[in-house]
mmCIF file of C-alpha atoms (C1' of nucleotides) in Angstrom:
data_model
loop_
_atom_site.group_PDB
_atom_site.id
_atom_site.type_symbol
_atom_site.label_atom_id
_atom_site.label_comp_id
_atom_site.label_asym_id
_atom_site.label_seq_id
_atom_site.Cartn_x
_atom_site.Cartn_y
_atom_site.Cartn_z
ATOM 1 C CA VAL A 285 -18.857 0.798 -27.370
ATOM 2 C CA ARG A 286 -20.029 2.922 -24.504
ATOM 3 C CA VAL A 287 -17.211 4.570 -22.624
ATOM 4 C CA LYS A 288 -17.111 3.237 -19.105
ATOM 5 C CA LEU A 289 -13.455 3.604 -18.230
ATOM 6 C CA ASP A 290 -11.541 6.855 -18.274
ATOM 7 C CA PRO A 291 -7.867 6.466 -19.236
ATOM 8 C CA ASP A 292 -7.209 10.011 -18.110
ATOM 9 C CA GLY A 293 -9.040 9.676 -14.800
ATOM 10 C CA PRO A 294 -7.315 9.882 -11.448
ATOM 11 C CA GLU A 295 -7.839 6.174 -10.771
ATOM 12 C CA PRO A 296 -5.912 3.442 -12.606
ATOM 13 C CA LEU A 297 -7.891 1.560 -15.275
ATOM 14 C CA SER A 298 -7.492 -1.696 -13.347
ATOM 15 C CA GLN A 299 -9.101 -0.154 -10.272
ATOM 16 C CA GLN A 300 -11.850 1.435 -12.327
ATOM 17 C CA LEU A 301 -12.738 -1.898 -13.909
ATOM 18 C CA ALA A 302 -12.553 -3.697 -10.576
ATOM 19 C CA ALA A 303 -14.895 -1.122 -9.053
ATOM 20 C CA LEU A 304 -17.292 -1.504 -11.963
ATOM 21 C CA LEU A 305 -17.414 -5.287 -11.654
ATOM 22 C CA ARG A 306 -17.661 -4.996 -7.904
ATOM 23 C CA SER A 307 -20.736 -2.823 -8.181
ATOM 24 C CA GLU A 308 -22.282 -5.305 -10.589
ATOM 25 C CA ILE A 309 -21.695 -8.034 -8.041
ATOM 26 C CA GLU A 310 -22.944 -6.079 -5.072
ATOM 27 C CA THR A 311 -26.099 -4.940 -6.832
ATOM 28 C CA GLY A 312 -26.919 -8.545 -7.704
ATOM 29 C CA LYS A 313 -26.441 -8.019 -11.408
ATOM 30 C CA ARG A 314 -23.890 -10.812 -11.189
ATOM 31 C CA ARG A 315 -24.927 -13.773 -9.049
ATOM 32 C CA PRO A 316 -22.697 -15.813 -6.735
ATOM 33 C CA GLY A 317 -21.236 -18.757 -8.633
ATOM 34 C CA SER A 318 -21.718 -17.134 -12.020
ATOM 35 C CA ARG A 319 -18.812 -16.757 -14.387
ATOM 36 C CA LEU A 320 -17.298 -13.375 -15.002
ATOM 37 C CA PRO A 321 -16.167 -12.449 -18.514
ATOM 38 C CA SER A 322 -12.804 -13.908 -19.413
ATOM 39 C CA ILE A 323 -9.713 -11.774 -19.370
ATOM 40 C CA ASN A 324 -9.704 -11.555 -23.148
ATOM 41 C CA GLU A 325 -13.369 -10.615 -23.205
ATOM 42 C CA LEU A 326 -12.881 -7.869 -20.653
ATOM 43 C CA ALA A 327 -9.841 -6.558 -22.508
ATOM 44 C CA GLU A 328 -11.752 -6.417 -25.766
ATOM 45 C CA GLN A 329 -14.960 -5.004 -24.322
ATOM 46 C CA TYR A 330 -13.228 -2.194 -22.504
ATOM 47 C CA GLY A 331 -10.411 -1.590 -24.926
ATOM 48 C CA ILE A 332 -7.674 -2.338 -22.410
ATOM 49 C CA ALA A 333 -4.698 -4.670 -22.283
ATOM 50 C CA THR A 334 -5.114 -8.195 -21.006
ATOM 51 C CA GLY A 335 -2.685 -7.465 -18.215
ATOM 52 C CA THR A 336 -4.876 -4.628 -17.038
ATOM 53 C CA ALA A 337 -8.001 -6.803 -17.143
ATOM 54 C CA ARG A 338 -6.178 -9.494 -15.221
ATOM 55 C CA LYS A 339 -5.164 -6.977 -12.601
ATOM 56 C CA ALA A 340 -8.781 -5.949 -12.157
ATOM 57 C CA LEU A 341 -9.799 -9.570 -11.567
ATOM 58 C CA ASN A 342 -6.937 -9.961 -9.113
ATOM 59 C CA ILE A 343 -8.282 -7.037 -7.120
ATOM 60 C CA LEU A 344 -11.645 -8.818 -6.868
ATOM 61 C CA LYS A 345 -9.938 -12.073 -5.877
ATOM 62 C CA ASP A 346 -7.880 -10.323 -3.221
ATOM 63 C CA ALA A 347 -11.094 -8.803 -1.908
ATOM 64 C CA GLY A 348 -12.643 -12.262 -1.685
ATOM 65 C CA LEU A 349 -15.274 -11.409 -4.258
ATOM 66 C CA ALA A 350 -14.113 -13.826 -6.937
ATOM 67 C CA THR A 351 -12.121 -17.014 -7.459
ATOM 68 C CA GLY A 352 -10.140 -18.100 -10.493
ATOM 69 C CA SER A 353 -9.934 -21.554 -12.027
ATOM 70 C CA VAL A 354 -7.393 -22.350 -14.737
ATOM 71 C CA GLY A 355 -9.042 -23.543 -17.908
ATOM 72 C CA HIS A 356 -12.455 -22.720 -16.518
ATOM 73 C CA GLY A 357 -12.783 -19.041 -15.747
ATOM 74 C CA THR A 358 -13.227 -16.580 -12.924
ATOM 75 C CA PHE A 359 -16.359 -16.850 -10.801
ATOM 76 C CA VAL A 360 -18.242 -14.651 -8.372
ATOM 77 C CA ALA A 361 -17.589 -15.941 -4.877
ATOM 78 C CA ARG A 362 -20.465 -17.749 -3.202
ATOM 79 C CA VAL B 184 13.468 -9.342 6.420
ATOM 80 C CA ARG B 185 17.145 -8.588 6.658
ATOM 81 C CA VAL B 186 18.144 -5.262 5.199
ATOM 82 C CA LYS B 187 20.372 -5.901 2.220
ATOM 83 C CA LEU B 188 19.772 -2.814 0.153
ATOM 84 C CA ASP B 189 20.302 0.726 1.370
ATOM 85 C CA PRO B 190 17.959 3.267 -0.210
ATOM 86 C CA ASP B 191 20.086 6.051 1.206
ATOM 87 C CA GLY B 192 23.380 4.556 0.093
ATOM 88 C CA PRO B 193 25.684 6.120 -2.452
ATOM 89 C CA GLU B 194 24.886 3.473 -5.068
ATOM 90 C CA PRO B 195 21.523 3.174 -6.853
ATOM 91 C CA LEU B 196 19.295 0.340 -5.645
ATOM 92 C CA SER B 197 19.452 -1.338 -9.052
ATOM 93 C CA GLN B 198 23.232 -1.480 -8.901
ATOM 94 C CA GLN B 199 23.193 -2.675 -5.307
ATOM 95 C CA LEU B 200 20.875 -5.539 -6.170
ATOM 96 C CA ALA B 201 22.865 -6.404 -9.294
ATOM 97 C CA ALA B 202 26.069 -6.497 -7.236
ATOM 98 C CA LEU B 203 24.388 -8.733 -4.665
ATOM 99 C CA LEU B 204 23.159 -11.199 -7.263
ATOM 100 C CA ARG B 205 26.501 -11.047 -9.013
ATOM 101 C CA SER B 206 28.313 -12.051 -5.861
ATOM 102 C CA GLU B 207 25.868 -14.932 -5.375
ATOM 103 C CA ILE B 208 26.670 -16.093 -8.891
ATOM 104 C CA GLU B 209 30.410 -15.678 -8.599
ATOM 105 C CA THR B 210 30.597 -17.482 -5.275
ATOM 106 C CA GLY B 211 28.729 -20.424 -6.773
ATOM 107 C CA LYS B 212 25.671 -19.881 -4.622
ATOM 108 C CA ARG B 213 23.765 -19.667 -7.881
ATOM 109 C CA ARG B 214 24.739 -22.238 -10.486
ATOM 110 C CA PRO B 215 24.994 -21.707 -14.251
ATOM 111 C CA GLY B 216 21.660 -22.514 -15.877
ATOM 112 C CA SER B 217 19.689 -22.028 -12.687
ATOM 113 C CA ARG B 218 16.764 -19.637 -12.563
ATOM 114 C CA LEU B 219 17.067 -16.354 -10.784
ATOM 115 C CA PRO B 220 14.098 -15.053 -8.777
ATOM 116 C CA SER B 221 11.464 -13.447 -10.972
ATOM 117 C CA ILE B 222 11.231 -9.709 -11.214
ATOM 118 C CA ASN B 223 8.132 -9.704 -9.029
ATOM 119 C CA GLU B 224 9.811 -11.917 -6.446
ATOM 120 C CA LEU B 225 12.872 -9.673 -6.298
ATOM 121 C CA ALA B 226 10.684 -6.596 -6.034
ATOM 122 C CA GLU B 227 8.740 -8.093 -3.157
ATOM 123 C CA GLN B 228 11.733 -9.584 -1.344
ATOM 124 C CA TYR B 229 13.719 -6.373 -1.402
ATOM 125 C CA GLY B 230 10.843 -3.931 -1.169
ATOM 126 C CA ILE B 231 11.644 -2.237 -4.446
ATOM 127 C CA ALA B 232 9.698 -1.431 -7.603
ATOM 128 C CA THR B 233 9.537 -3.973 -10.392
ATOM 129 C CA GLY B 234 11.255 -1.526 -12.706
ATOM 130 C CA THR B 235 14.185 -1.347 -10.351
ATOM 131 C CA ALA B 236 14.404 -5.131 -10.050
ATOM 132 C CA ARG B 237 14.276 -5.382 -13.839
ATOM 133 C CA LYS B 238 17.069 -2.864 -14.136
ATOM 134 C CA ALA B 239 19.222 -4.964 -11.833
ATOM 135 C CA LEU B 240 18.656 -8.039 -13.997
ATOM 136 C CA ASN B 241 19.460 -5.987 -17.076
ATOM 137 C CA ILE B 242 22.800 -5.059 -15.563
ATOM 138 C CA LEU B 243 23.558 -8.766 -15.168
ATOM 139 C CA LYS B 244 22.439 -9.490 -18.716
ATOM 140 C CA ASP B 245 24.554 -6.651 -20.084
ATOM 141 C CA ALA B 246 27.478 -8.115 -18.189
ATOM 142 C CA GLY B 247 26.846 -11.497 -19.811
ATOM 143 C CA LEU B 248 26.019 -13.097 -16.476
ATOM 144 C CA ALA B 249 22.360 -13.836 -17.165
ATOM 145 C CA THR B 250 19.876 -14.333 -19.967
ATOM 146 C CA GLY B 251 16.143 -13.613 -19.959
ATOM 147 C CA SER B 252 13.345 -15.594 -21.567
ATOM 148 C CA VAL B 253 9.739 -14.368 -21.728
ATOM 149 C CA GLY B 254 7.361 -16.748 -20.018
ATOM 150 C CA HIS B 255 10.222 -18.647 -18.406
ATOM 151 C CA GLY B 256 12.413 -16.464 -16.313
ATOM 152 C CA THR B 257 15.941 -15.141 -16.081
ATOM 153 C CA PHE B 258 18.775 -17.650 -15.872
ATOM 154 C CA VAL B 259 22.405 -17.617 -14.828
ATOM 155 C CA ALA B 260 24.551 -17.769 -17.958
ATOM 156 C CA ARG B 261 26.311 -21.075 -18.610
ATOM 157 C "C1'" DG C 272 -8.184 -41.512 -26.712
ATOM 158 C "C1'" DT C 273 -6.483 -37.631 -29.038
ATOM 159 C "C1'" DA C 274 -6.179 -33.268 -30.786
ATOM 160 C "C1'" DC C 275 -7.719 -28.502 -30.428
ATOM 161 C "C1'" DA C 276 -9.367 -24.230 -28.438
ATOM 162 C "C1'" DT C 277 -10.216 -21.646 -24.262
ATOM 163 C "C1'" DT C 278 -8.839 -19.872 -19.890
ATOM 164 C "C1'" DT C 279 -6.143 -18.624 -15.820
ATOM 165 C "C1'" DG C 280 -1.486 -17.961 -14.082
ATOM 166 C "C1'" DT C 281 3.352 -16.544 -14.530
ATOM 167 C "C1'" DT C 282 7.032 -14.490 -16.732
ATOM 168 C "C1'" DC C 283 9.998 -11.123 -19.380
ATOM 169 C "C1'" DG C 284 10.172 -6.916 -22.518
ATOM 170 C "C1'" DT C 285 8.913 -2.124 -23.522
ATOM 171 C "C1'" DA C 286 6.940 2.384 -22.919
ATOM 172 C "C1'" DT C 287 4.979 6.351 -20.494
ATOM 173 C "C1'" DG C 288 4.090 9.535 -16.706
ATOM 174 C "C1'" DT C 289 5.129 11.320 -12.017
ATOM 175 C "C1'" DA C 290 7.993 12.408 -8.158
ATOM 176 C "C1'" DT C 291 12.341 13.162 -6.006
ATOM 177 C "C1'" DA C 292 17.163 14.110 -5.073
ATOM 178 C "C1'" DG D 7 18.822 19.299 -16.011
ATOM 179 C "C1'" DT D 8 19.883 14.436 -15.043
ATOM 180 C "C1'" DA D 9 19.461 10.140 -12.954
ATOM 181 C "C1'" DT D 10 16.920 7.234 -9.915
ATOM 182 C "C1'" DA D 11 12.780 5.185 -8.403
ATOM 183 C "C1'" DC D 12 7.930 4.255 -8.498
ATOM 184 C "C1'" DA D 13 3.412 3.140 -10.687
ATOM 185 C "C1'" DT D 14 0.740 2.084 -14.502
ATOM 186 C "C1'" DA D 15 -0.239 0.174 -18.964
ATOM 187 C "C1'" DC D 16 0.528 -2.521 -23.154
ATOM 188 C "C1'" DG D 17 2.461 -6.648 -25.523
ATOM 189 C "C1'" DA D 18 4.108 -11.316 -25.984
ATOM 190 C "C1'" DA D 19 5.532 -16.180 -24.844
ATOM 191 C "C1'" DC D 20 5.009 -20.162 -22.068
ATOM 192 C "C1'" DA D 21 2.739 -23.563 -18.844
ATOM 193 C "C1'" DA D 22 -1.107 -26.060 -16.919
ATOM 194 C "C1'" DA D 23 -5.971 -27.139 -16.434
ATOM 195 C "C1'" DT D 24 -10.399 -27.525 -18.486
ATOM 196 C "C1'" DG D 25 -13.818 -28.574 -21.852
ATOM 197 C "C1'" DT D 26 -15.140 -30.024 -26.416
ATOM 198 C "C1'" DA D 27 -15.137 -32.142 -30.891
#
DNA sequence: GTACATTTGTTCGTATGTATA
DNA sequence: GTATACATACGAACAAATGTA
């Protein structure tokens, strides 16, 4: 697994992941309406706790970039 | 928001909050078996860190006045 | 129609590191 | 030096909604 998050970096892991996903959204790599990886998927892919992955998604939601749906997933805002 | 905790007071914030909740329990304002505010709610309401709110609840638990349950909440002892 | 797995949301429990008084 | 407080991270249990078999 490529290292994309730095546990020893100055920024919290949750913010790092949120910034990473944000850039993927803003560069069009992730389209409006598309589903983001689930919390468990993010946690596994990046080797972080589910709580940390959830926090990253919350940052995107708070920024209006994503919306969550129980039982469905988290989606890039349209 | 009314100021109920004094950061500059002689007593630690955790003890102040515990004493406040304790008085609410002992005066019957909070009934046995009822749910106390979550740690996050307490932290937000009183402008304190979650760790501090947790410590306050721990004081109540240690005193036998409350019991915690993961995924449910913290409840006034019956 | 019913059971099962997946997923988000909420909650408590624990640990670690930093800063401050 | 010790205790308090804050922030972050990890772990687990529970609930509710969704989709699928």
